Structure formats: structure tokens, C-alpha cells
GROMACS .gro file of N, CA and C in nm:
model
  486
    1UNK      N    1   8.951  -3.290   4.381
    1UNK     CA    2   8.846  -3.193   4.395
    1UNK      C    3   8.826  -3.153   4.540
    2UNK      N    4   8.710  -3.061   4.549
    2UNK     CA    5   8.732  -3.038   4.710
    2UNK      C    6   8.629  -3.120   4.789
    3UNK      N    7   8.688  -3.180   4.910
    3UNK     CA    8   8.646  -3.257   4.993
    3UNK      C    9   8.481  -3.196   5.015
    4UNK      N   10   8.459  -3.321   5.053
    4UNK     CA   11   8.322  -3.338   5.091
    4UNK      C   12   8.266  -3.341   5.253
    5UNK      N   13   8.188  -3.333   5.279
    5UNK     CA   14   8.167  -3.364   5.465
    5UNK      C   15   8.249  -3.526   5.476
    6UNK      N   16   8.280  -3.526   5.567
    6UNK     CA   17   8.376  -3.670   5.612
    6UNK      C   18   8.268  -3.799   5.669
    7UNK      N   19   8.145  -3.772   5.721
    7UNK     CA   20   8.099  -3.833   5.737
    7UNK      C   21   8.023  -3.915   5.554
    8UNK      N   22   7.991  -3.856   5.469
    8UNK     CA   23   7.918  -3.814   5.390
    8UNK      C   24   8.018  -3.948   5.284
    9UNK      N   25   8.176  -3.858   5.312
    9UNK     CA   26   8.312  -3.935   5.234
    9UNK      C   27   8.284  -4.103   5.259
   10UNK      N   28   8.271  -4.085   5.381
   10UNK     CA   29   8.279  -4.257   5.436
   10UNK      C   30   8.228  -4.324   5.405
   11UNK      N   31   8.086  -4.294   5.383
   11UNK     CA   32   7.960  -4.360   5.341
   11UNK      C   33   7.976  -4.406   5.207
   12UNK      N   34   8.008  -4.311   5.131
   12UNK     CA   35   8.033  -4.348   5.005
   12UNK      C   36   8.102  -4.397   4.980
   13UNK      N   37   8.262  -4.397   5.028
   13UNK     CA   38   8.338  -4.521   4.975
   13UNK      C   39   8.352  -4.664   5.042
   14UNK      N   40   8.252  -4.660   5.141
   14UNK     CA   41   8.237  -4.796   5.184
   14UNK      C   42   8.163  -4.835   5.044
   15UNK      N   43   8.033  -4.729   5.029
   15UNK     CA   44   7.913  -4.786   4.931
   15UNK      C   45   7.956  -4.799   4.774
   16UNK      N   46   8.071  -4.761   4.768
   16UNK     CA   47   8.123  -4.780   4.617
   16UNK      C   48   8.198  -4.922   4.638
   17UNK      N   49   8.254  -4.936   4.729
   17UNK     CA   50   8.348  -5.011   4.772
   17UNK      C   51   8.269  -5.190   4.815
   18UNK      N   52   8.169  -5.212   4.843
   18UNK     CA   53   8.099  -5.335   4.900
   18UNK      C   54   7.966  -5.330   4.791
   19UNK      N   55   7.948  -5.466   4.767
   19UNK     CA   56   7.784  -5.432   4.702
   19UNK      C   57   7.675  -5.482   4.813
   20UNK      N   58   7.568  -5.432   4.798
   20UNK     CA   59   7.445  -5.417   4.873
   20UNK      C   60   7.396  -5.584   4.863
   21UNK      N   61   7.302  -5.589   5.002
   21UNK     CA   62   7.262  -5.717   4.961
   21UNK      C   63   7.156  -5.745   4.863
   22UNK      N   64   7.097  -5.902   4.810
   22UNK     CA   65   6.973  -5.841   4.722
   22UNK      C   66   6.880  -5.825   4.794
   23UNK      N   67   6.876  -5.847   4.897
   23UNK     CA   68   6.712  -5.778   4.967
   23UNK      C   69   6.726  -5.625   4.975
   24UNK      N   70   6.825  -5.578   5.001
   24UNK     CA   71   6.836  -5.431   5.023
   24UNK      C   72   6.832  -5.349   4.900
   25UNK      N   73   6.877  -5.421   4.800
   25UNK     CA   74   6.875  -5.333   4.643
   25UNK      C   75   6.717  -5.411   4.617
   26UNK      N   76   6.656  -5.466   4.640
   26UNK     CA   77   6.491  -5.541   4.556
   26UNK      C   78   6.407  -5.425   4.683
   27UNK      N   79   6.422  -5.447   4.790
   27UNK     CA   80   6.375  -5.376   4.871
   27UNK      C   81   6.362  -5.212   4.858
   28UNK      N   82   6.449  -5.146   4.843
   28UNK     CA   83   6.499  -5.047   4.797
   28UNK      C   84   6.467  -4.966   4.646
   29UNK      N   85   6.469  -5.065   4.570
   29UNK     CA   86   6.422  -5.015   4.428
   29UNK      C   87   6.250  -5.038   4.382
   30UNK      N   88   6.190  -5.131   4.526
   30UNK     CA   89   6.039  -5.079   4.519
   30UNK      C   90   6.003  -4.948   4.537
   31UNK      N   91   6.107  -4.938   4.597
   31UNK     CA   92   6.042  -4.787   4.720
   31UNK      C   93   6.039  -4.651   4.593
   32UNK      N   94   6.125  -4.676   4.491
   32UNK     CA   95   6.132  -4.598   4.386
   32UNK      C   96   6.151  -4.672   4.233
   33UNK      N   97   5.979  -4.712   4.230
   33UNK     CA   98   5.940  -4.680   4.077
   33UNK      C   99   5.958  -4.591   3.953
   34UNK      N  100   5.987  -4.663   3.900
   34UNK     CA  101   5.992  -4.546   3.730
   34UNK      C  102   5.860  -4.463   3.785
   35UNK      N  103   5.897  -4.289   3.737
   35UNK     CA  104   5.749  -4.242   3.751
   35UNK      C  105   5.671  -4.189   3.576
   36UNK      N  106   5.595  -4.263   3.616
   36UNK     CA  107   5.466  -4.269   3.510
   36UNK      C  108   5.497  -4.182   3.381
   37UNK      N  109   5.548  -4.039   3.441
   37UNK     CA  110   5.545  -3.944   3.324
   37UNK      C  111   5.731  -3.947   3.298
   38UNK      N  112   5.804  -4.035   3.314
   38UNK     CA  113   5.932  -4.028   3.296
   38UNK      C  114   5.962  -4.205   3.198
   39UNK      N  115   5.857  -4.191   3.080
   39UNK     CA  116   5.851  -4.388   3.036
   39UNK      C  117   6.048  -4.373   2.976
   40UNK      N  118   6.124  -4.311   2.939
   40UNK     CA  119   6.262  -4.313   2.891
   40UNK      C  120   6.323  -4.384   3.037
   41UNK      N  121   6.303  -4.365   3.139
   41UNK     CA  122   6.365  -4.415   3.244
   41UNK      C  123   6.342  -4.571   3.253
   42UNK      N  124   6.260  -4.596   3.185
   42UNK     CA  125   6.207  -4.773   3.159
   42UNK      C  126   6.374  -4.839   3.102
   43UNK      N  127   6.411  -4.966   3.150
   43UNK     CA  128   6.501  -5.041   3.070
   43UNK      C  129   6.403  -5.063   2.944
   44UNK      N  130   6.455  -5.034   2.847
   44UNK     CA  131   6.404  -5.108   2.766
   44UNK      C  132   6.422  -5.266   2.720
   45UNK      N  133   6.339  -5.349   2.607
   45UNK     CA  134   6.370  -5.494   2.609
   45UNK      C  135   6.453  -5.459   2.532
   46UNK      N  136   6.516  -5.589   2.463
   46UNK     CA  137   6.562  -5.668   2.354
   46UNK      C  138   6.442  -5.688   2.268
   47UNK      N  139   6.458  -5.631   2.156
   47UNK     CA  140   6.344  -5.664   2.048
   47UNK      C  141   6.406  -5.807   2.048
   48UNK      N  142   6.218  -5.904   2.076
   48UNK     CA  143   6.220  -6.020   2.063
   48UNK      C  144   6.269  -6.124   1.922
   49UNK      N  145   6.305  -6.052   1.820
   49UNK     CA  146   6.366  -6.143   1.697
   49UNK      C  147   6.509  -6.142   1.737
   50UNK      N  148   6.554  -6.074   1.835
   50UNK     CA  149   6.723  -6.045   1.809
   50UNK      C  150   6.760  -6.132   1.950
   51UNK      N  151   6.695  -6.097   2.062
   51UNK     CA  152   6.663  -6.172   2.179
   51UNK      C  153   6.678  -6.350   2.178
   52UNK      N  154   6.538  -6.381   2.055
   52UNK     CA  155   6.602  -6.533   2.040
   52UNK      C  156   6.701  -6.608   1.979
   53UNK      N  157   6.808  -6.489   1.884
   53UNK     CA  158   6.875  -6.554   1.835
   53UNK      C  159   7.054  -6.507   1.948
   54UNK      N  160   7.031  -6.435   2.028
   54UNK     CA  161   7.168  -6.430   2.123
   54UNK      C  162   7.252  -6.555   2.153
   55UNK      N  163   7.355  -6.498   2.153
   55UNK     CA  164   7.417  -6.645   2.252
   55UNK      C  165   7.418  -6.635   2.386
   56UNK      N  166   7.440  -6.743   2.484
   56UNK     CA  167   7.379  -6.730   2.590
   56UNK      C  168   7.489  -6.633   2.665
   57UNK      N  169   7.585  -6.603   2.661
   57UNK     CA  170   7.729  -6.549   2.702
   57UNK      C  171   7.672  -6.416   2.690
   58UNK      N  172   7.605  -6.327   2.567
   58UNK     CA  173   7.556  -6.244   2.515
   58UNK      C  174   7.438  -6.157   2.624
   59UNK      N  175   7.348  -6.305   2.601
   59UNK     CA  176   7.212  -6.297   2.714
   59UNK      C  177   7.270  -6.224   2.823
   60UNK      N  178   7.329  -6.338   2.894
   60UNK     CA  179   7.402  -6.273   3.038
   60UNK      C  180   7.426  -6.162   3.109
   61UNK      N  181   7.561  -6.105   2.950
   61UNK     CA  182   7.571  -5.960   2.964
   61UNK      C  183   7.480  -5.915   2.974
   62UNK      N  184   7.398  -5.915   2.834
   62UNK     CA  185   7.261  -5.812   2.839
   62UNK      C  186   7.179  -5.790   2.958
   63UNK      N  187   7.123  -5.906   3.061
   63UNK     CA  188   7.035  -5.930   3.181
   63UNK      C  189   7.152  -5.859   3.294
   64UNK      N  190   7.274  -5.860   3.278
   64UNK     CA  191   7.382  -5.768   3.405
   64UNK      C  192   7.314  -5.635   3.332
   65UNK      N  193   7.365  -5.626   3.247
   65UNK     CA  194   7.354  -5.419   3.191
   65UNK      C  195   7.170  -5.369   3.216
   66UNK      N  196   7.102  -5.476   3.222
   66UNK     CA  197   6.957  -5.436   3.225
   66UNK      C  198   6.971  -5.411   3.379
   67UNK      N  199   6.977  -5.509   3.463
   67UNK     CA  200   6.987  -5.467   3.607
   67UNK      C  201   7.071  -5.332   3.645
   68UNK      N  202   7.189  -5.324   3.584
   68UNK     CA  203   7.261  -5.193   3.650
   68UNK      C  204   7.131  -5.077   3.593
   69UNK      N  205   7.092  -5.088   3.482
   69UNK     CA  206   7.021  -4.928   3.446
   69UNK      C  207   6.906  -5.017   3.528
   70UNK      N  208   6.804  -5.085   3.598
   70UNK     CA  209   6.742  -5.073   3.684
   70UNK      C  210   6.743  -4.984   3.786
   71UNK      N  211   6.922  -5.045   3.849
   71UNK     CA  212   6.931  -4.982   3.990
   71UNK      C  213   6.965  -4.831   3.929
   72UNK      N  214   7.005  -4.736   3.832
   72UNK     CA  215   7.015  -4.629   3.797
   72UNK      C  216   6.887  -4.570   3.742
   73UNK      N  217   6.797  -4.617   3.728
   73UNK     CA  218   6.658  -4.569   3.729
   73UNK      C  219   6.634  -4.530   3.839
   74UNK      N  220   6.600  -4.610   3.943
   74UNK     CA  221   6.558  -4.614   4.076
   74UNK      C  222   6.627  -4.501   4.141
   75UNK      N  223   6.786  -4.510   4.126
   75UNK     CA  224   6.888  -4.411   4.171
   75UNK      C  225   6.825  -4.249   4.128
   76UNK      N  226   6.797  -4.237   3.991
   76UNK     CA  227   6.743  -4.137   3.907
   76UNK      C  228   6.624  -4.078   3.964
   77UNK      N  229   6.506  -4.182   4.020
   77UNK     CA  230   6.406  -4.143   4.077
   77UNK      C  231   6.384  -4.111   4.219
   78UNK      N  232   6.487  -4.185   4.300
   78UNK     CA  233   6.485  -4.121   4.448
   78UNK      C  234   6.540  -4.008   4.435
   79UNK      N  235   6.637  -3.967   4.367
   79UNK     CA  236   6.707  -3.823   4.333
   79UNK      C  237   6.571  -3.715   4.316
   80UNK      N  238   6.488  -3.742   4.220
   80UNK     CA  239   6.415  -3.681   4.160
   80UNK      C  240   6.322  -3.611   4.273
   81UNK      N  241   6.286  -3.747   4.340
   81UNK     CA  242   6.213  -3.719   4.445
   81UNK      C  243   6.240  -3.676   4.571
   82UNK      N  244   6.399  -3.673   4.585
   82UNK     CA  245   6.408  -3.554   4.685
   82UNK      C  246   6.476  -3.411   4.646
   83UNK      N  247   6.436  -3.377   4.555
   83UNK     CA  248   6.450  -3.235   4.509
   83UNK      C  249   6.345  -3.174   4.529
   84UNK      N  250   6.368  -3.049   4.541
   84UNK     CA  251   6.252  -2.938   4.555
   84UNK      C  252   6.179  -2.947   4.441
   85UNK      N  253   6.039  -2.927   4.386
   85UNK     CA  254   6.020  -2.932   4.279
   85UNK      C  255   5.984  -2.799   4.186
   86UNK      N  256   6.026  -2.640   4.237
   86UNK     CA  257   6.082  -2.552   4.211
   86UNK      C  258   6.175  -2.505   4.066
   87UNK      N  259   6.294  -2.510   4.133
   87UNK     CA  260   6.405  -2.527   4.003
   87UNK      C  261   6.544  -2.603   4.134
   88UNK      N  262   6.615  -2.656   4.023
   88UNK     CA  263   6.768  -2.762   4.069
   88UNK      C  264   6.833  -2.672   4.057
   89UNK      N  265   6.918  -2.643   4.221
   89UNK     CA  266   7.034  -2.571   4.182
   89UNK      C  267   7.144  -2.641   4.048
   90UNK      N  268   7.221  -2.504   4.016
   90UNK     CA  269   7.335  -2.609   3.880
   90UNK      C  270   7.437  -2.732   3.937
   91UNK      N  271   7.415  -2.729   4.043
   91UNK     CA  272   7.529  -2.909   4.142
   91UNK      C  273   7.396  -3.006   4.095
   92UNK      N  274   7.242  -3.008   4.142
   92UNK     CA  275   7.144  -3.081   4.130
   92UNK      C  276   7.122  -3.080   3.955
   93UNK      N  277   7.101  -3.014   3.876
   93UNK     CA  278   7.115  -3.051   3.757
   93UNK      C  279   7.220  -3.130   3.673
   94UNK      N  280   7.377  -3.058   3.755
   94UNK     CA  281   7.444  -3.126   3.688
   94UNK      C  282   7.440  -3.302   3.754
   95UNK      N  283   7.394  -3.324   3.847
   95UNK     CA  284   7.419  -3.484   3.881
   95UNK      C  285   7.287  -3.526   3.791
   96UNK      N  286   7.184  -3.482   3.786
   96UNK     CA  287   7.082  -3.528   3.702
   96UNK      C  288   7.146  -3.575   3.574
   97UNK      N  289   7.174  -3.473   3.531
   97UNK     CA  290   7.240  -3.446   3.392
   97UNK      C  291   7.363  -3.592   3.362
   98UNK      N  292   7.443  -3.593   3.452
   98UNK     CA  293   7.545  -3.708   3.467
   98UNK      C  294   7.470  -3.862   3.481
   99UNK      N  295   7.389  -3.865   3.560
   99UNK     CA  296   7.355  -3.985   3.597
   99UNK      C  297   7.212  -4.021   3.478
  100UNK      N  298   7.163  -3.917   3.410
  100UNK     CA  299   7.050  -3.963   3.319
  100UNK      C  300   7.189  -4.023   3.201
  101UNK      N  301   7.305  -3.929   3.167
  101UNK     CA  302   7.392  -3.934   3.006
  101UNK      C  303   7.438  -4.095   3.033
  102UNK      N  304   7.455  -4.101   3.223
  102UNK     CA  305   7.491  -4.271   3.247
  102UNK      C  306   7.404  -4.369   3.196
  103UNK      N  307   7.328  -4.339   3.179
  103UNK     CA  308   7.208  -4.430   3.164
  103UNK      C  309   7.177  -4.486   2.969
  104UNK      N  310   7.158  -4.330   2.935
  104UNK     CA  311   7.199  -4.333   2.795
  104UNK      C  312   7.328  -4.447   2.722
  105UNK      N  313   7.443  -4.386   2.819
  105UNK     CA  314   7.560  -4.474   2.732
  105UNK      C  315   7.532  -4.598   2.751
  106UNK      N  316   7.464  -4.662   2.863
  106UNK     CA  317   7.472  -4.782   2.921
  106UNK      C  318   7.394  -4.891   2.818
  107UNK      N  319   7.306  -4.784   2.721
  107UNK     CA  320   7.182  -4.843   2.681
  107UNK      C  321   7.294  -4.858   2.479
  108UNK      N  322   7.353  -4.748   2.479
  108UNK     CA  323   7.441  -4.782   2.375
  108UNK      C  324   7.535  -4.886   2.420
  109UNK      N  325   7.575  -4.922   2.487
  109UNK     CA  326   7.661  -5.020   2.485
  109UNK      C  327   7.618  -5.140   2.501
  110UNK      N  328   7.477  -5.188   2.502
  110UNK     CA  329   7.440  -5.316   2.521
  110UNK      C  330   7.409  -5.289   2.365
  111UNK      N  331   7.402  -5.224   2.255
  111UNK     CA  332   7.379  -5.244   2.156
  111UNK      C  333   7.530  -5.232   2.071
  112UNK      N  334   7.613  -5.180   2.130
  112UNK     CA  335   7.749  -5.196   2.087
  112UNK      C  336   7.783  -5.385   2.126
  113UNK      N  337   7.725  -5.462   2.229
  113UNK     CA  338   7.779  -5.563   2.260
  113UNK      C  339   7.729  -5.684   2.198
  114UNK      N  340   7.564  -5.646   2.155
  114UNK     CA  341   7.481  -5.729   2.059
  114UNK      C  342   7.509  -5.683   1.922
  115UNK      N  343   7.616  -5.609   1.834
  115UNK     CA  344   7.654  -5.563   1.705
  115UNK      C  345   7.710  -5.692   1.664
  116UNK      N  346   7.750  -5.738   1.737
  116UNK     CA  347   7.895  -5.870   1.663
  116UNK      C  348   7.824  -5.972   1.631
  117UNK      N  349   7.671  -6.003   1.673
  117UNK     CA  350   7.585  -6.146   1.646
  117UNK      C  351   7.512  -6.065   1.526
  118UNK      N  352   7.503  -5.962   1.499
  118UNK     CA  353   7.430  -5.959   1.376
  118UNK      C  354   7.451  -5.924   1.254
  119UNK      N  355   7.375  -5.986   1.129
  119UNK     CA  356   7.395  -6.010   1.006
  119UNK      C  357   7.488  -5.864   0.977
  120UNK      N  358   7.626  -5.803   0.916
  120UNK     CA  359   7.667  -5.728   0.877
  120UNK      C  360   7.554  -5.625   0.849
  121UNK      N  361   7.497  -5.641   0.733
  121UNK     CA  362   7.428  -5.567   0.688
  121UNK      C  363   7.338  -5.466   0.757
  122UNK      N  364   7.287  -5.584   0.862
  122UNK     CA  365   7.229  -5.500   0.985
  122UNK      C  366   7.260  -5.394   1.074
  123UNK      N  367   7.400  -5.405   1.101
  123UNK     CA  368   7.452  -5.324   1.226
  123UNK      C  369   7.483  -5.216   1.187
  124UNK      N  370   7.422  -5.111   1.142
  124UNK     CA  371   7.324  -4.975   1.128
  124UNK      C  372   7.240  -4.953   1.215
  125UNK      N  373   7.174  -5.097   1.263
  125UNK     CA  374   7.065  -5.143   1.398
  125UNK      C  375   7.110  -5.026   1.511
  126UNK      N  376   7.252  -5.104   1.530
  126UNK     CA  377   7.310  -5.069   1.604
  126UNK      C  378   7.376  -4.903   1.671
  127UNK      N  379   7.343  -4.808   1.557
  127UNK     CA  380   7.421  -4.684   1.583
  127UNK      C  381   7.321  -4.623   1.698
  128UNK      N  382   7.396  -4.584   1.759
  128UNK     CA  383   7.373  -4.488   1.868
  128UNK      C  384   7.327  -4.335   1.844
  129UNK      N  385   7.206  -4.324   1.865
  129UNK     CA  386   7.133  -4.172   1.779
  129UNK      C  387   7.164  -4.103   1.941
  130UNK      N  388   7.083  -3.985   1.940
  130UNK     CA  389   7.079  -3.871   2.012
  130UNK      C  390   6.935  -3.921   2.072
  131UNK      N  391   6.848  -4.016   2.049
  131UNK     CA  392   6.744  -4.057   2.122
  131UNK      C  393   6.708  -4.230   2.094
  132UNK      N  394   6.655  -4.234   2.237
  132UNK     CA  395   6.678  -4.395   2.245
  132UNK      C  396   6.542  -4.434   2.290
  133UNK      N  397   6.471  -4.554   2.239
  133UNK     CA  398   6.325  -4.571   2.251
  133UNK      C  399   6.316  -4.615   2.369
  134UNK      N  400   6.230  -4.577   2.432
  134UNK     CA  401   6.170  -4.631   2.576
  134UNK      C  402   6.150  -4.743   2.611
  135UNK      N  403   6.093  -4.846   2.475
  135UNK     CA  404   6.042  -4.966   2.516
  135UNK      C  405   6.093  -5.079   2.453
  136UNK      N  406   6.147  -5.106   2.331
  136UNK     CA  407   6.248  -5.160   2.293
  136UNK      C  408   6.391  -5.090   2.257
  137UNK      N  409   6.468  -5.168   2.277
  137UNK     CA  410   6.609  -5.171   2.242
  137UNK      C  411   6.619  -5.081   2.053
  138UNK      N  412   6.584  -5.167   2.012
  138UNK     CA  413   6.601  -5.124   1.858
  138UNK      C  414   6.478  -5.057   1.816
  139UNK      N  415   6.404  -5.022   1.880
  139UNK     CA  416   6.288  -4.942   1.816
  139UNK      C  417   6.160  -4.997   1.823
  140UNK      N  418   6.035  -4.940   1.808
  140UNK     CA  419   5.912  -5.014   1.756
  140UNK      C  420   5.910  -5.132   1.655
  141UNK      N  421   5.979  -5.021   1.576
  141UNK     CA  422   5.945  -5.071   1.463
  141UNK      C  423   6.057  -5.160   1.337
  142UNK      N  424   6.101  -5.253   1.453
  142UNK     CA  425   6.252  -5.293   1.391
  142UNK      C  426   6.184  -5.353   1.232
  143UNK      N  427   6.098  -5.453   1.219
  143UNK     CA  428   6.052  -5.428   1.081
  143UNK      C  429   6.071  -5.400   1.003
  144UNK      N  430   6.033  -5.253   1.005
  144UNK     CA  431   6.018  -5.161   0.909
  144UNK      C  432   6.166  -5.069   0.882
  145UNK      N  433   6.251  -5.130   0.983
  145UNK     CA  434   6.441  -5.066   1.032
  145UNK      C  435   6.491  -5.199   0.905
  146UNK      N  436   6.462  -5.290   0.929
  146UNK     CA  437   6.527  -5.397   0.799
  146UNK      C  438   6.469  -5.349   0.733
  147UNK      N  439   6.344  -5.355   0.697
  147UNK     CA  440   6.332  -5.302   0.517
  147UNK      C  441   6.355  -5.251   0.487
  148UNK      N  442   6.403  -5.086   0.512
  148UNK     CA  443   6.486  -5.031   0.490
  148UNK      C  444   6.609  -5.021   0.450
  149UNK      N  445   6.652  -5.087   0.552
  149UNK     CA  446   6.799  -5.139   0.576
  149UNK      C  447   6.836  -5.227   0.417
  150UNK      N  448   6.788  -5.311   0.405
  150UNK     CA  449   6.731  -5.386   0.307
  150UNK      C  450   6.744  -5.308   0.152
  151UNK      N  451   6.613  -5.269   0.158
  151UNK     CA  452   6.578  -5.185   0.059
  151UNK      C  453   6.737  -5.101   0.041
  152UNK      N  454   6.833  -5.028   0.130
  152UNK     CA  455   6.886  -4.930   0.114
  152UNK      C  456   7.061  -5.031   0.060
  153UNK      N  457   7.028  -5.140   0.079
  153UNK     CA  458   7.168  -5.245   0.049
  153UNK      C  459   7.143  -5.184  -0.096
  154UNK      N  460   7.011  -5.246  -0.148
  154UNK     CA  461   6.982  -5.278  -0.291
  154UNK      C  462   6.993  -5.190  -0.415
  155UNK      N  463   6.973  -5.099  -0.324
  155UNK     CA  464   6.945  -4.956  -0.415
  155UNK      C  465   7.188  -4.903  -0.413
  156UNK      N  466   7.257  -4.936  -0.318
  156UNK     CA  467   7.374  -4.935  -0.337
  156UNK      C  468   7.402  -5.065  -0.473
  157UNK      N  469   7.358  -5.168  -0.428
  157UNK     CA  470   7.409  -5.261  -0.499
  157UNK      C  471   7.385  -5.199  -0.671
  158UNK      N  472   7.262  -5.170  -0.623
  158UNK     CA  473   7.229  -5.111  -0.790
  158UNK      C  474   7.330  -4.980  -0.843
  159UNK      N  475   7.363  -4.917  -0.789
  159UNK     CA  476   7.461  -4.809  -0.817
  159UNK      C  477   7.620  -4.859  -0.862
  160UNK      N  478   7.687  -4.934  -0.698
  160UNK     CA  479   7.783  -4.982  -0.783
  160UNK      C  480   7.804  -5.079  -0.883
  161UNK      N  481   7.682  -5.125  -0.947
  161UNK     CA  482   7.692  -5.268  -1.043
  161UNK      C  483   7.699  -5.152  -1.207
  162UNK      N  484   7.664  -5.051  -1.202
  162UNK     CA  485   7.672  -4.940  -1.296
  162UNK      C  486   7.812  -4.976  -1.362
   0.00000   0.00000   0.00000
């Protein structure tokens, strides 16, 4: 693609290239809070029934992938906040645009990685919609996602037993 300022180049592939220390990324990601009216930028949890039954190998992953969409929140919100608040030229939308869809996949794939610990029947849990809840992983209302789920085995079972 076409080059960038050279000073600009450097920076960045040192900064792709080395990771930050943790005072500088804890330090750094105070300075930019989730903002208030943006709650989708929240990591969401692990709904706590699915949480206690992980394996710890599982956990791990999950607590790495929660930290990266931390630091891509934070990333998301210093962006935010140094834009005009006007309109984004189409370069400023499209990195918005890139770095929010990053965030998205990131959040499907910790549910692509917790699919394999759960009951078959369940991992429907798991599909990846076009919107993803803010505050848990699997929804409010995982509950009421099994009974369903549930309910919707039964009502097959009843069809093919015909």
C-alpha cells in the first residue's frame, strides 16, 4: 500500500513489534475509560454457570482474550476522543469501523473456544449473531436461552419419533 510518513512507519513497527510494559498499558488504559454512552465497548463476563464449570486451560484463554478487547476498548476510545466530533473523514470511519468489527470477532471467538466444554445440545449458545450483549457473554438471559434450547430438543425429538 502506499507508504506512510517514515517517522509515523517506525513507531509503529517498533510498537507492533515489542509489547508495552504493564505500567504503561494499566497506566494508559486509565487515561481512556469505556465512555458511559458506548456500554457495547464493555468486555463482557462469562455468564457465571458456564464460568464455573471451565477448565482452567480454557479460563486462561478466556482472561488473555478479555485483556486484548480491554486494551482495544481503550484503543477504540482514545481514537474516539481524538476525532473531531463533527463528522469522520471515510480513512477515520473506516479505522473505527475495522477496529470496533476487531472487537466483535474477538468476542465470537472466545465463544467459539468455550463451544467444546459444552453439553452438545447447548452450542447454539454459541452462534455468533449480528449483535453481541454488552454485559454477559451469552446473554441476560442464558436461562431462559436453555429452556428454550431445551424445550426446542423436545419438540424435534417429538417429530422424529413420528
Amino acid at each position: 500500500g502506499e507508504p506512510v510518513n517514515e517517522d509515523l512507519a517506525r513507531t509503529i513497527n517498533y510498537m507492533v513489534s515489542h509489547q508495552l510494559q504493564d505500567l504503561t498499558i494499566e497506566e494508559t488504559c486509565k487515561k481512556y475509560q469505556t465512555p458511559g454512552n458506548c456500554a457495547s465497548l464493555k468486555v463482557p463476563a462469562v455468564n457465571h454457570p458456564i464460568w464455573g464449570h471451565m477448565a482452567a486451560g480454557i479460563r486462561a484463554q478466556e482472561l488473555r482474550l478479555q485483556k486484548i478487547l480491554k486494551l482495544l476498548a481503550s484503543g477504540i476510545t482514545a481514537f474516539a476522543r481524538s476525532v473531531d466530533d463533527e463528522a469522520l473523514p471515510p480513512v477515520q470511519q473506516d479505522a473505527l469501523a475495522l477496529m470496533c468489527n476487531a472487537q466483535f470477532e474477538i468476542n465470537c471467538l472466545r465463544k467459539t473456544a468455550i463451544r467444546p466444554m459444552l453439553n452438545p445440545k447447548y452450542a447454539a449458545l454459541c452462534k455468533t449473531s449480528s449483535m453481541q450483549p454488552p454485559n454477559l457473554l451469552f446473554g441476560e438471559d442464558l436461562s431462559k436461552q436453555v429452556k428454550e434450547l431445551d424445550d426446542g430438543a423436545k419438540t424435534v425429538g417429538l417429530i422424529r419419533a413420528q
